[in-house]
Coordinates of C-alpha atoms and ligand atoms in Angstrom, one line a residue:
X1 CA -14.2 21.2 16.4
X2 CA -13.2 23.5 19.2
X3 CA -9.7 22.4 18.7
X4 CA -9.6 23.6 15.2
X5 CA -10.2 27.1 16.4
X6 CA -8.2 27.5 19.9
X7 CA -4.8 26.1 18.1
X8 CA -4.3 28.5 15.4
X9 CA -5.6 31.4 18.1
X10 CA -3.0 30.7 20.5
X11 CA -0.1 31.0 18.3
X12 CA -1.3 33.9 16.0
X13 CA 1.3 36.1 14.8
X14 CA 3.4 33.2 14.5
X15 CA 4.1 30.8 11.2
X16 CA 2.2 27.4 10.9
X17 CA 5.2 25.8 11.2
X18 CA 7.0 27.4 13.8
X19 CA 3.5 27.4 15.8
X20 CA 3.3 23.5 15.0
X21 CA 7.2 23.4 16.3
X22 CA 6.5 24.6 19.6
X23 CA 3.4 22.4 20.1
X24 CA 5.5 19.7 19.3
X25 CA 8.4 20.7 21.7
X26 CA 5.4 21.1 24.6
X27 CA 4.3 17.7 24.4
X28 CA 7.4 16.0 23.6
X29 CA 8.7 17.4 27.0
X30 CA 5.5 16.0 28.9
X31 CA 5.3 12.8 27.6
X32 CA 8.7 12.1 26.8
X33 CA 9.2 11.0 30.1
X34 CA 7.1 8.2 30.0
X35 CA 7.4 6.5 26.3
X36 CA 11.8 6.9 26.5
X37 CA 11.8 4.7 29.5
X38 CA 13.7 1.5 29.0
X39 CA 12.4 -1.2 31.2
X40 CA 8.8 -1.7 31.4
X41 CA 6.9 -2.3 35.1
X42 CA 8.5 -5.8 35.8
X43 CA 12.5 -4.7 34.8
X44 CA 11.7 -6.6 31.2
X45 CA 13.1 -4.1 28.4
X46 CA 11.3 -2.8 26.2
X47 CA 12.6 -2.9 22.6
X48 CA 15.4 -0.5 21.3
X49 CA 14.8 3.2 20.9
X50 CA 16.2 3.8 17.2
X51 CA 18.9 6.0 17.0
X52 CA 17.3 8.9 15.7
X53 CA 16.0 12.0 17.4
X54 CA 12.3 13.1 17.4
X55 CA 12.6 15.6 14.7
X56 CA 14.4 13.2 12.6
X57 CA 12.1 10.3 12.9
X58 CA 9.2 12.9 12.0
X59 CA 11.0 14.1 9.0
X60 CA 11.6 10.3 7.8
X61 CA 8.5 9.4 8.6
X62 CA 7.0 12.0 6.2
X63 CA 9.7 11.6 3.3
X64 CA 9.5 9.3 0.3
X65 CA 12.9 6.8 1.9
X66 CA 10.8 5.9 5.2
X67 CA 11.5 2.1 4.0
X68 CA 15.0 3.0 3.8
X69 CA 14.8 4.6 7.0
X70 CA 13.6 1.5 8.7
X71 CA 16.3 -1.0 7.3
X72 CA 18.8 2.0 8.4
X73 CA 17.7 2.0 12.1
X74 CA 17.8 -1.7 11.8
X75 CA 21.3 -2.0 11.0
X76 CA 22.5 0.1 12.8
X77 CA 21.1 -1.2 16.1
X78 CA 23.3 -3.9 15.7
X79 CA 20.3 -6.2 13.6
X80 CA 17.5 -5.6 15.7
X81 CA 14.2 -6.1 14.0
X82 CA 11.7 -4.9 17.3
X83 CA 12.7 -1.0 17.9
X84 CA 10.9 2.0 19.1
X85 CA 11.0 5.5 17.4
X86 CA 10.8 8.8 19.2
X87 CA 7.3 10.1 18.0
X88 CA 5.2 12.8 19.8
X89 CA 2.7 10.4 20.7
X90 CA 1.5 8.9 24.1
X91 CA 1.8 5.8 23.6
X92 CA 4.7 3.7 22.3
X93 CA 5.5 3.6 18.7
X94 CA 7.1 0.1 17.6
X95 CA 8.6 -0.6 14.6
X96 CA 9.0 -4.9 14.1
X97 CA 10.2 -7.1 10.9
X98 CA 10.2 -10.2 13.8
X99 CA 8.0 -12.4 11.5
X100 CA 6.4 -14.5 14.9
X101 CA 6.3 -10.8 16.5
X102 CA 4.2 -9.4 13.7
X103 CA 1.7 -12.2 13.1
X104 CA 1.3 -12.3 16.8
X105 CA -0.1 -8.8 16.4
X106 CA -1.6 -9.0 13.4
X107 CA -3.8 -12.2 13.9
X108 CA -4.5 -11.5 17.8
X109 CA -8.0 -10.7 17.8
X110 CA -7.9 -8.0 20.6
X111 CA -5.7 -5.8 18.0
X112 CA -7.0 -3.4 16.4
X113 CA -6.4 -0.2 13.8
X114 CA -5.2 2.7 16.2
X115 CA -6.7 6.0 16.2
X116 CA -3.8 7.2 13.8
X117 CA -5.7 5.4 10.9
X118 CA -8.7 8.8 11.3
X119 CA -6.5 10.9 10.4
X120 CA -5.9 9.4 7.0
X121 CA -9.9 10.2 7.2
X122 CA -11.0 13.3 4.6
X123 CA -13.5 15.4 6.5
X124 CA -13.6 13.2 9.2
X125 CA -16.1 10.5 7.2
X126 CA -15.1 6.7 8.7
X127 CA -14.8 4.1 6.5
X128 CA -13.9 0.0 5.9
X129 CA -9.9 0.8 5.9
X130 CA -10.1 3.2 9.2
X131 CA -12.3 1.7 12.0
X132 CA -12.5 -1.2 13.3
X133 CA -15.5 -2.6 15.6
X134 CA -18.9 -3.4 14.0
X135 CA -18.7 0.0 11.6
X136 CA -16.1 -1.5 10.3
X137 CA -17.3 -5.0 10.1
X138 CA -20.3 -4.6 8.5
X139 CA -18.6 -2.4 5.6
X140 CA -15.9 -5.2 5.0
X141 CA -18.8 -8.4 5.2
X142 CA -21.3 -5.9 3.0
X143 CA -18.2 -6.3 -0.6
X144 CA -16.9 -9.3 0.4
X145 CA -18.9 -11.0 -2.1
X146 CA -17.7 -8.9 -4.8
X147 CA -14.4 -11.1 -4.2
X148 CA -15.9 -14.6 -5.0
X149 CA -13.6 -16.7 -7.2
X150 CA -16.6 -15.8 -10.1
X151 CA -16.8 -12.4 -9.8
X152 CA -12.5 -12.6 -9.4
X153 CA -12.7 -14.2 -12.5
X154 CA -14.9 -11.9 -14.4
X155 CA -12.9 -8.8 -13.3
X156 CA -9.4 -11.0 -14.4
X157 CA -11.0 -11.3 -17.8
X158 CA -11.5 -7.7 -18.4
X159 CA -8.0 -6.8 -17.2
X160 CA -6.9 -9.3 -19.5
X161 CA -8.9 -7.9 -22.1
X162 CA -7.4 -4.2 -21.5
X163 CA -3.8 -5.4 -21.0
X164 CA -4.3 -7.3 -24.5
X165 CA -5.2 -3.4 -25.9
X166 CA -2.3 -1.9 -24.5
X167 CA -0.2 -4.2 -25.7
X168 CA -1.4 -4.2 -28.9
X169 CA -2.1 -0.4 -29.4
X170 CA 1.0 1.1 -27.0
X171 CA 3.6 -1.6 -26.4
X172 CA 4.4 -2.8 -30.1
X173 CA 3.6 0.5 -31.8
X174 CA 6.4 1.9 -28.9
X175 CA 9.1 -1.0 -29.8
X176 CA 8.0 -0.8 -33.7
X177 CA 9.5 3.4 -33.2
X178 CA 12.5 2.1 -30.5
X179 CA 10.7 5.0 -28.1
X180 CA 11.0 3.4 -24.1
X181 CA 8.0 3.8 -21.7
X182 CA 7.7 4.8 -18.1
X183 CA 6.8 1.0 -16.9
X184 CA 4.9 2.9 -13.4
X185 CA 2.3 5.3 -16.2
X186 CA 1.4 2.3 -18.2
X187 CA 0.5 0.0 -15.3
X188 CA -1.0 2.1 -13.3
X189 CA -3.3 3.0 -16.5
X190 CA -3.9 -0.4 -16.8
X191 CA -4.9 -1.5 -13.2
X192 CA -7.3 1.6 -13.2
X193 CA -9.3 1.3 -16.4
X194 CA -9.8 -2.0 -15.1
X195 CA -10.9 -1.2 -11.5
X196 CA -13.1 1.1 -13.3
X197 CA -14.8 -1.1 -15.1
X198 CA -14.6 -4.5 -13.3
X199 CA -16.0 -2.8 -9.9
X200 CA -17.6 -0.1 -11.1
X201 CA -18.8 -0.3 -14.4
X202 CA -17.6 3.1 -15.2
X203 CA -15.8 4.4 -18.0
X204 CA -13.8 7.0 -16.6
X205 CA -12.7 9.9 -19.1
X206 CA -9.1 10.5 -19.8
X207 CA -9.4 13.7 -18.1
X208 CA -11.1 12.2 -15.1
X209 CA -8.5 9.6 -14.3
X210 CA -5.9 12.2 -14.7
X211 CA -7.6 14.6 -12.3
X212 CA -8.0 11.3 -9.9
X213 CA -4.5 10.8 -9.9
X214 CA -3.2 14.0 -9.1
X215 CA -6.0 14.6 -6.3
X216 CA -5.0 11.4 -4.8
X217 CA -1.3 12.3 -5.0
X218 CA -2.4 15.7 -2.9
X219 CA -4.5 13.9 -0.2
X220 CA -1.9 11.0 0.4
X221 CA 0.9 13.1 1.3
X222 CA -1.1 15.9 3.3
X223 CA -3.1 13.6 5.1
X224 CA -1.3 10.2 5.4
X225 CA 2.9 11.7 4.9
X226 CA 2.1 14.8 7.0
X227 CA 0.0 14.2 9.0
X228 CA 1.2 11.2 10.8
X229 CA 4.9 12.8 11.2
X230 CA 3.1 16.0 12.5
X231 CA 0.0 15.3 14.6
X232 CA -0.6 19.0 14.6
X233 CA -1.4 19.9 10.8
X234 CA -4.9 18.6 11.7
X235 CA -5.5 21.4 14.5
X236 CA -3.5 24.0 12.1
X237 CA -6.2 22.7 8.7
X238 CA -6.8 25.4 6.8
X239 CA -4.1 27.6 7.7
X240 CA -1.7 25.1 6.2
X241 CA -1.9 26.0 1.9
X242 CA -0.9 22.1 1.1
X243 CA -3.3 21.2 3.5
X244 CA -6.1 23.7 2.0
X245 CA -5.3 22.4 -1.2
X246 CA -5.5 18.4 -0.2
X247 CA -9.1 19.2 0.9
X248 CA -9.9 20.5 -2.5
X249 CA -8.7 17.7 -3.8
X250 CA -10.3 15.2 -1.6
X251 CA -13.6 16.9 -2.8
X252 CA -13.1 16.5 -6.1
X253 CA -12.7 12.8 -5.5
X254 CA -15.8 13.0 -3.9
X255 CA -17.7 14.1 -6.6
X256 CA -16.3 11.7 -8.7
X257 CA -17.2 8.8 -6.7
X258 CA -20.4 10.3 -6.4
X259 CA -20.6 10.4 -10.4
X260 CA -20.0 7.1 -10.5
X261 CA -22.8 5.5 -8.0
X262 CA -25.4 7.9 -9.8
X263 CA -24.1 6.1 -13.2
X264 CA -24.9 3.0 -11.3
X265 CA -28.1 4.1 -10.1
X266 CA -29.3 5.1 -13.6
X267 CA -28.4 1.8 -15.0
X268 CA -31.0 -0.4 -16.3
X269 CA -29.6 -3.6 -15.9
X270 CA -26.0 -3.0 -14.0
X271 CA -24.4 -6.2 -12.9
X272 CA -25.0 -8.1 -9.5
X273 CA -22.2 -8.5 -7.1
X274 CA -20.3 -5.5 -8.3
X275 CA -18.5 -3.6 -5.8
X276 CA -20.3 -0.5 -6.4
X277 CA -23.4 -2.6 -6.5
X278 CA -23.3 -4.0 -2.8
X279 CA -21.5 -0.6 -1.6
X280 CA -25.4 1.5 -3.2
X281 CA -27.5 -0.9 -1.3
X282 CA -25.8 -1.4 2.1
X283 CA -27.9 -0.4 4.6
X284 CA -25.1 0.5 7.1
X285 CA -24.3 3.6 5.1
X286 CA -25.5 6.5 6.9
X287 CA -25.1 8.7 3.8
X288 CA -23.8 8.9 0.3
X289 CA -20.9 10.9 1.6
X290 CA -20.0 7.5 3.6
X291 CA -20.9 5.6 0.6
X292 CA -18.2 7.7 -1.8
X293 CA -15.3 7.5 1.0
X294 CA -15.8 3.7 0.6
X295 CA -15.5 3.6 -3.1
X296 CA -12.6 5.7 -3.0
X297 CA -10.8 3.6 -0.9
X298 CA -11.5 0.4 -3.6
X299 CA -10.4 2.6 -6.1
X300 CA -7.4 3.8 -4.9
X301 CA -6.4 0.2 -2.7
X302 CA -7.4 -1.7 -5.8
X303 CA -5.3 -0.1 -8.9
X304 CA -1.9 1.7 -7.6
X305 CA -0.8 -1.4 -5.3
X306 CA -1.3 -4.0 -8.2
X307 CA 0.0 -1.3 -11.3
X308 CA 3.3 -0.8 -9.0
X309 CA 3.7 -4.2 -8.3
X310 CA 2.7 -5.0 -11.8
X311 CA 5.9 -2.4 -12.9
X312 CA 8.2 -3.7 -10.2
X313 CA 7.8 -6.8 -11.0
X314 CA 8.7 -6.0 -15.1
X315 CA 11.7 -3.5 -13.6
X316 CA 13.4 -6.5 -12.1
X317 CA 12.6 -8.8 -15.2
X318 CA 14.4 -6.1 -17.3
X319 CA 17.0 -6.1 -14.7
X320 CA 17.6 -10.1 -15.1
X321 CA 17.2 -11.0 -18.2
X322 CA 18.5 -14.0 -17.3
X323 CA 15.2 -14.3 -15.6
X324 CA 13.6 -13.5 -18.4
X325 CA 14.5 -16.6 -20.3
X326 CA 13.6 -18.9 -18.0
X327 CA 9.6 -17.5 -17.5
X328 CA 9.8 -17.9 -21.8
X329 CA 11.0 -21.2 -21.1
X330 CA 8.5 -22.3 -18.9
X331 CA 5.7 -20.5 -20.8
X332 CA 6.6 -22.0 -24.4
X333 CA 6.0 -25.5 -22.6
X334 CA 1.9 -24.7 -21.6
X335 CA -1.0 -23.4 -23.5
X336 CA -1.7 -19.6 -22.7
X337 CA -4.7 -20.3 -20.7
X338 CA -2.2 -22.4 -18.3
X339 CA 0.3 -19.4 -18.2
X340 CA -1.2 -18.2 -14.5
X341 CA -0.4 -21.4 -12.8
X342 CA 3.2 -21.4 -13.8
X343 CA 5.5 -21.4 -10.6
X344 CA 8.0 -19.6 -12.3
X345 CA 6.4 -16.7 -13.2
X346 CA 4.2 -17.0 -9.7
X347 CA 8.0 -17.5 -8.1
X348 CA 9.4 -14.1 -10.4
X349 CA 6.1 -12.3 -9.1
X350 CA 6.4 -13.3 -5.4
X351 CA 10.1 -12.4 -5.3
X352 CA 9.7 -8.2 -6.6
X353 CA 6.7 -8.3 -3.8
X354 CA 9.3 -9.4 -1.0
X355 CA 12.3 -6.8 -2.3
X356 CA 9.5 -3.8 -3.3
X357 CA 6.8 -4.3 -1.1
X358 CA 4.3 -1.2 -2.3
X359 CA 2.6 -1.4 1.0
X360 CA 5.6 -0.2 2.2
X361 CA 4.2 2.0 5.1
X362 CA 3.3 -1.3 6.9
X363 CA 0.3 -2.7 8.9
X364 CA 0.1 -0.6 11.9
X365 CA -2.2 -1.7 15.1
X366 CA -2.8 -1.0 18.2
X367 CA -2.3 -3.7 21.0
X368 CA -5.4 -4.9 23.7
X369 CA -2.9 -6.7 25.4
X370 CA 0.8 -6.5 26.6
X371 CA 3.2 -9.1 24.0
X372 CA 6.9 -10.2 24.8
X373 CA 8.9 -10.9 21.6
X374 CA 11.2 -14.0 21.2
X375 CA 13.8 -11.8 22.1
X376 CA 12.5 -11.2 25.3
X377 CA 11.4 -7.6 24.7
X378 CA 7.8 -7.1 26.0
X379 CA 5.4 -4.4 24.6
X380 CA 2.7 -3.2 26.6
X381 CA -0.9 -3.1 25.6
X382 CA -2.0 -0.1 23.9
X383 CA 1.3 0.4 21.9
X384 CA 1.6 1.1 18.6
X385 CA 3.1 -1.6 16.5
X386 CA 3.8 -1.5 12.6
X387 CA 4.3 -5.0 10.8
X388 CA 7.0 -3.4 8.2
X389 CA 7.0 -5.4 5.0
X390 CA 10.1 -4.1 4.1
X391 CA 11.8 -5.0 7.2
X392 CA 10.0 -8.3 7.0
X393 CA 10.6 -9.1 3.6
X394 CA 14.7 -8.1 3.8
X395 CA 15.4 -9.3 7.2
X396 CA 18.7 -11.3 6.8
X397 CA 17.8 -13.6 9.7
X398 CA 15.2 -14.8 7.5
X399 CA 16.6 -14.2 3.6
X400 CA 19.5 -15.3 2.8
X401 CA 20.8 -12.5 0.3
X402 CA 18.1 -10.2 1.1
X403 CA 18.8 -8.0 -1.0
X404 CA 19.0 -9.7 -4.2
X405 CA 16.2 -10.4 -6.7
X406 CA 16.3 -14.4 -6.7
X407 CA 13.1 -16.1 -7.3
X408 CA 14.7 -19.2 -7.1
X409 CA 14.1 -18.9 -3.5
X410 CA 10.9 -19.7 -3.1
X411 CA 11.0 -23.3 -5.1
X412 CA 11.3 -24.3 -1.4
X413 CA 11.0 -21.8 1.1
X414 CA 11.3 -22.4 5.1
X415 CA 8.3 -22.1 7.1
X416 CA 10.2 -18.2 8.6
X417 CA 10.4 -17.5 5.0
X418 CA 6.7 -18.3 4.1
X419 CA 5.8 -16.4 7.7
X420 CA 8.3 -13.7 6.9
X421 CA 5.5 -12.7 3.5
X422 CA 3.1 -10.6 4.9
X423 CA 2.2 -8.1 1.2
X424 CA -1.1 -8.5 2.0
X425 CA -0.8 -7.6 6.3
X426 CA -2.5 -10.8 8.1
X427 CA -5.7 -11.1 10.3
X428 CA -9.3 -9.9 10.0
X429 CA -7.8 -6.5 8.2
X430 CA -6.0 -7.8 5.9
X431 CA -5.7 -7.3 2.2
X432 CA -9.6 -8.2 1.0
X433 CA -8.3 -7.8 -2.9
X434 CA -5.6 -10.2 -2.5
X435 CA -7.0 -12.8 -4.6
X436 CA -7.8 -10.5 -7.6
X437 CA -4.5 -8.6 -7.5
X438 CA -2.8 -12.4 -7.9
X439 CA -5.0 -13.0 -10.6
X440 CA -4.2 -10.0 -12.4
X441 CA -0.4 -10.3 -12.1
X442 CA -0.4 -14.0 -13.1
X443 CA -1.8 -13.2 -16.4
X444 CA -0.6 -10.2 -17.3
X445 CA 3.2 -10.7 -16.7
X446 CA 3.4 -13.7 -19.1
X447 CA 1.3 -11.7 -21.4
X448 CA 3.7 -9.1 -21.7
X449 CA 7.0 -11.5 -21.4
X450 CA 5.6 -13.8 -24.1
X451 CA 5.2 -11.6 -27.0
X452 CA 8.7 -8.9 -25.8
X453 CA 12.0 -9.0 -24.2
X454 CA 12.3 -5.8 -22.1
X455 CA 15.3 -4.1 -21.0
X456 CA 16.2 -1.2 -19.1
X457 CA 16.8 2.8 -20.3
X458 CA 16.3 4.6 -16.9
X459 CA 16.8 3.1 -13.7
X460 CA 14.3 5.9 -12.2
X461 CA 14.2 5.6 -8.7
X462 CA 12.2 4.2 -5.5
X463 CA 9.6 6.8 -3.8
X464 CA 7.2 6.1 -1.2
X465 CA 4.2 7.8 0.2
X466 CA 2.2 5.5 1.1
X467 CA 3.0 3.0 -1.5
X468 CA 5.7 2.4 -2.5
X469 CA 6.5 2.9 -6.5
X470 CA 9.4 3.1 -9.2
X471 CA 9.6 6.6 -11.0
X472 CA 11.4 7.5 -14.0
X473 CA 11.8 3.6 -14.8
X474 CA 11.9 3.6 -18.5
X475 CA 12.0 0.4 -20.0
X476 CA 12.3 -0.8 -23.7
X477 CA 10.6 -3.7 -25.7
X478 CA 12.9 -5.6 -28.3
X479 CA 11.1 -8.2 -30.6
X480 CA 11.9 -11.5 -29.3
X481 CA 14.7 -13.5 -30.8
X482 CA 15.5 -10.5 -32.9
X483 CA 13.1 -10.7 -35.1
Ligands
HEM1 C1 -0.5 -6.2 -5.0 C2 -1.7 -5.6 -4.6 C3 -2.1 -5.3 -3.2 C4 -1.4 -5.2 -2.0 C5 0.1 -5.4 -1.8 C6 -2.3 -4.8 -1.0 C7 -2.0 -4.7 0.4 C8 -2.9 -4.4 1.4 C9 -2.5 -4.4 2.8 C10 -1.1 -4.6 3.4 C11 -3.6 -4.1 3.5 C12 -3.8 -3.9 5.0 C13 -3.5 -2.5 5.4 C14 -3.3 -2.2 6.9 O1 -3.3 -3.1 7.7 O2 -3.3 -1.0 7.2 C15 -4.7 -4.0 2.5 C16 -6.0 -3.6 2.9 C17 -7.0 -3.5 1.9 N1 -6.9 -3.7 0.6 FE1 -5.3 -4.3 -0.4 N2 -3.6 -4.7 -1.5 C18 -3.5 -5.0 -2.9 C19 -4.6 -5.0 -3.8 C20 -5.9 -4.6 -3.5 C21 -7.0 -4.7 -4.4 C22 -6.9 -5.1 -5.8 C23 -8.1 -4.2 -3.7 C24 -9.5 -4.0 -4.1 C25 -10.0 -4.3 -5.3 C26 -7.7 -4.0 -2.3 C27 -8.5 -3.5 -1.3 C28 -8.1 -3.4 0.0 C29 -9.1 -2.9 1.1 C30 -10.5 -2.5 0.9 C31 -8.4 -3.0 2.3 C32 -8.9 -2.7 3.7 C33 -9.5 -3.9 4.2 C34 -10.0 -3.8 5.6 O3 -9.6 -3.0 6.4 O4 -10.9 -4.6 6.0 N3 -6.3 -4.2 -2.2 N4 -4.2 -4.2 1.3
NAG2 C1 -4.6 4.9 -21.0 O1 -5.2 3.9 -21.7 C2 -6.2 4.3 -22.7 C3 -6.8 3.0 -23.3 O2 -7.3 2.2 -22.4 C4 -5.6 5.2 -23.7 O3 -6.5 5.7 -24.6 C5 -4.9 6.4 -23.0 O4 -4.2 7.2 -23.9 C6 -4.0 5.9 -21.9 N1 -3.5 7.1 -21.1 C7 -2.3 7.3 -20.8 C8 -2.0 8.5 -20.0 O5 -1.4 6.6 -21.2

């Protein structure tokens, strides 16, 4: 606390940012010393510095092209997929797309999430996707059961169910008028009614999910964007507007996951097994404040990374229509209820998740022990290391092509290319929703693909705070076979 209040005293009379400049150019100089050195205490290097200065790096790191960023350093280190950035922090920061490297870190039990994670933390409040230890632990054992294959298949069958509405009441009605739609709005409407109601059983109001949106949008890039490229905008808090207006949003969050366990709590007969069910009677919660950060965190992890893949995934369909005609192929030989286990759409599905991975930002972890890569690099314990899926997932030691959308790829894919995959990170932190997000693209693609052709209007573009999404991707539905 005392920190809060010494910072901003200190540099009075001068700007935030040029106070949060100079703090920065302080500690650089003291520790810069110590993380730019380029052998470690045996003469073994230690990876690659990127070449990109400290303000630079910061600046990227807080920007929507960070994944851009990466692949950029990358190249232009001559293909080296283990580097270290300059970052004001004490310990090294590596950046790796070594598949062995990464699942090394990822699955070695002495890893764990770095401090870095709190500070994605509103108000301080821990919860499952910032700690680690047995806080952590008995958070991510107390929902697990909410992701049994019965309770994944009752929240598939509502998604189904609201995907089957959209289509009906939004898609046709749009092609019927020629208008396009903004593929990223839909989905993303989509994934959330259904979190809603699958997890929750909530009913969110139009206006509610609208106010969630834009409050999340305001908390993910003060918090996550900012602060991570500038360690300081937590010591400068409410000085900083953005930042005074992320807490306000992050309280009005709050509240609404509060709303939404007192629904719960006033329901006669709510479901078993429900997220929201084993989150209200878990006794590690110290209070409902810890409870609400929790259910935030299912309701933000489990609808924008499955909409954006979900519109990704369609983008790149439209793209290759080619593509297209081949999931229509495959479809017209099964019975709908079949539709999820076809390879081609699971192949169309896996490839947009290897060339847009929303989880973009990486896996990041902090080692308990020192690591030497196959390229003879070590790290030493205590580093930093982020898994980056979008280094991963395009490294042309790996991917032939890498660039290119070819789901023909993985009709037999090496045993790099199947350790390359890491969407859903790897180890006792990974991904818990990864078996209902599959579920919910494998039906809802062929859905969509079985009853229009789409093609695209506006290419939009690729941002990324966080996640990683298309914006201003318009696409347009066309009756199939011209009728
Ligand atoms: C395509 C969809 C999805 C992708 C690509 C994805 C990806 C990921 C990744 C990479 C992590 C690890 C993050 C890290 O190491 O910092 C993660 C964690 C997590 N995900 Fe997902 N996710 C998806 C869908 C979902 C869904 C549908 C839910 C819930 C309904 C969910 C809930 C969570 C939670 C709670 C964590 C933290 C787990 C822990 O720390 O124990 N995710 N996800
Ligand atoms: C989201 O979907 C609901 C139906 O589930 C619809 O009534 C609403 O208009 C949609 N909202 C947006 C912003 O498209």
């Amino acid at each position: 606390m005392s920190s809060d209040v010494v910072v901003p005293n200190l540099f009075s009379g001068l700007g935030p940012s040029v106070a949060a400049a100079v703090a920065v150019v302080v500690v650089t100089i003291v520790i810069a010393g110590k993380i730019f050195r380029r052998d470690g205490e045996n003469g073994q290097p230690y990876p690659p510095l990127a070449p990109a200065s400290m303000l630079d790096t910061m600046n990227k790191m807080q920007g929507s092209d960070l994944p851009w960023f990466y692949l950029q350093m990358a190249t232009t280190l001559g293909n080296k997929y283990t580097y270290r950035l300059k970052l004001p922090l004490r310990q090294m920061f590596v950046v790796t797309g070594d598949p062995n490297f990464a699942r090394d870190v990822l699955l070695d039990p002495k890893s764990t999430k770095p401090d870095l994670y709190r500070q994605f933390e509103a108000d301080g409040i821990g919860n499952i996707f910032t700690r680690n230890g047995e806080f952590w632990h008995a958070r991510r054992k107390g929902t697990a059961p909410a992701f049994s294959s019965s309770h994944i298949k009752r929240m598939n069958s509502v998604a189904i169910e609201i995907a089957e509405l959209w289509i009906k009441n939004t898609l046709l009605p749009v092609m019927k008028e020629g208008k396009p739609f903004d593929v990223a709005k839909e989905m993303i409407n989509i994934t959330l009614d259904s979190i809603c109601k699958t997890a929750f059983e909530y009913d969110p109001t139009e206006e509610e999910k609208e106010q969630f949106l834009k409050c999340e949008e305001l908390v993910t890039t003060e918090y996550i964007s900012r602060s991570l490229s500038n360690p300081f905008r937590q010591y400068l808090g409410p000085l900083l507007p953005k930042r005074r207006e992320a807490m306000q949003a992050a309280k009005k969050n709050l509240a609404l996951a509060k709303r939404i366990i007192a629904n719960y709590r006033a329901m006669k007969n709510p479901t078993k097994g429900t997220i929201v069910d084993l989150i209200a009677n878990n006794k590690c919660y110290a209070t409902l404040d810890e409870m609400a950060v929790d259910l935030i965190i299912y309701l933000v992890a489990g609808h924008d990374t499955t909409g954006y893949t979900l519109a990704f995934t369609l983008l790149e369909l439209a793209r290759h229509p080619e593509e297209q005609k081949k999931i229509r192929d495959d479809l017209a030989k099964r019975t709908p209820d079949d539709w999820s286990n076809s390879k081609v759409v699971q192949m169309a599905i896996k490839e947009s998740m290897r060339l847009y991975p929303v989880s973009a930002g990486g896996s990041l972890r902090q080692l308990g022990r020192d690591f030497e890569t196959d390229d003879g690099f070590v790290v030493p314990r205590n580093s930093n290391v982020v898994a980056a899926m979008i280094l991963l997932h395009r490294n042309p030691t790996v991917f032939e092509d890498a660039d290119k959308f070819i789901p023909s790829r993985w009709e037999n894919p090496t045993k790099e290319m199947k350790d390359a995959f890491l969407i859903f990170s790897a180890g006792k932190q990974n991904c818990i929703g990864q078996a209902l997000a599959n579920a919910e693209l494998q039906c809802i693609i062929p859905m969509i693909l079985s009853q229009v052709e789409l093609e695209v209007v506006e290419e939009g573009s690729v941002d990324c705070f966080l996640t990683m999404k298309p914006t201003g991707a318009w696409l347009k539905a066309k009756p199939l076979n011209g009728n």
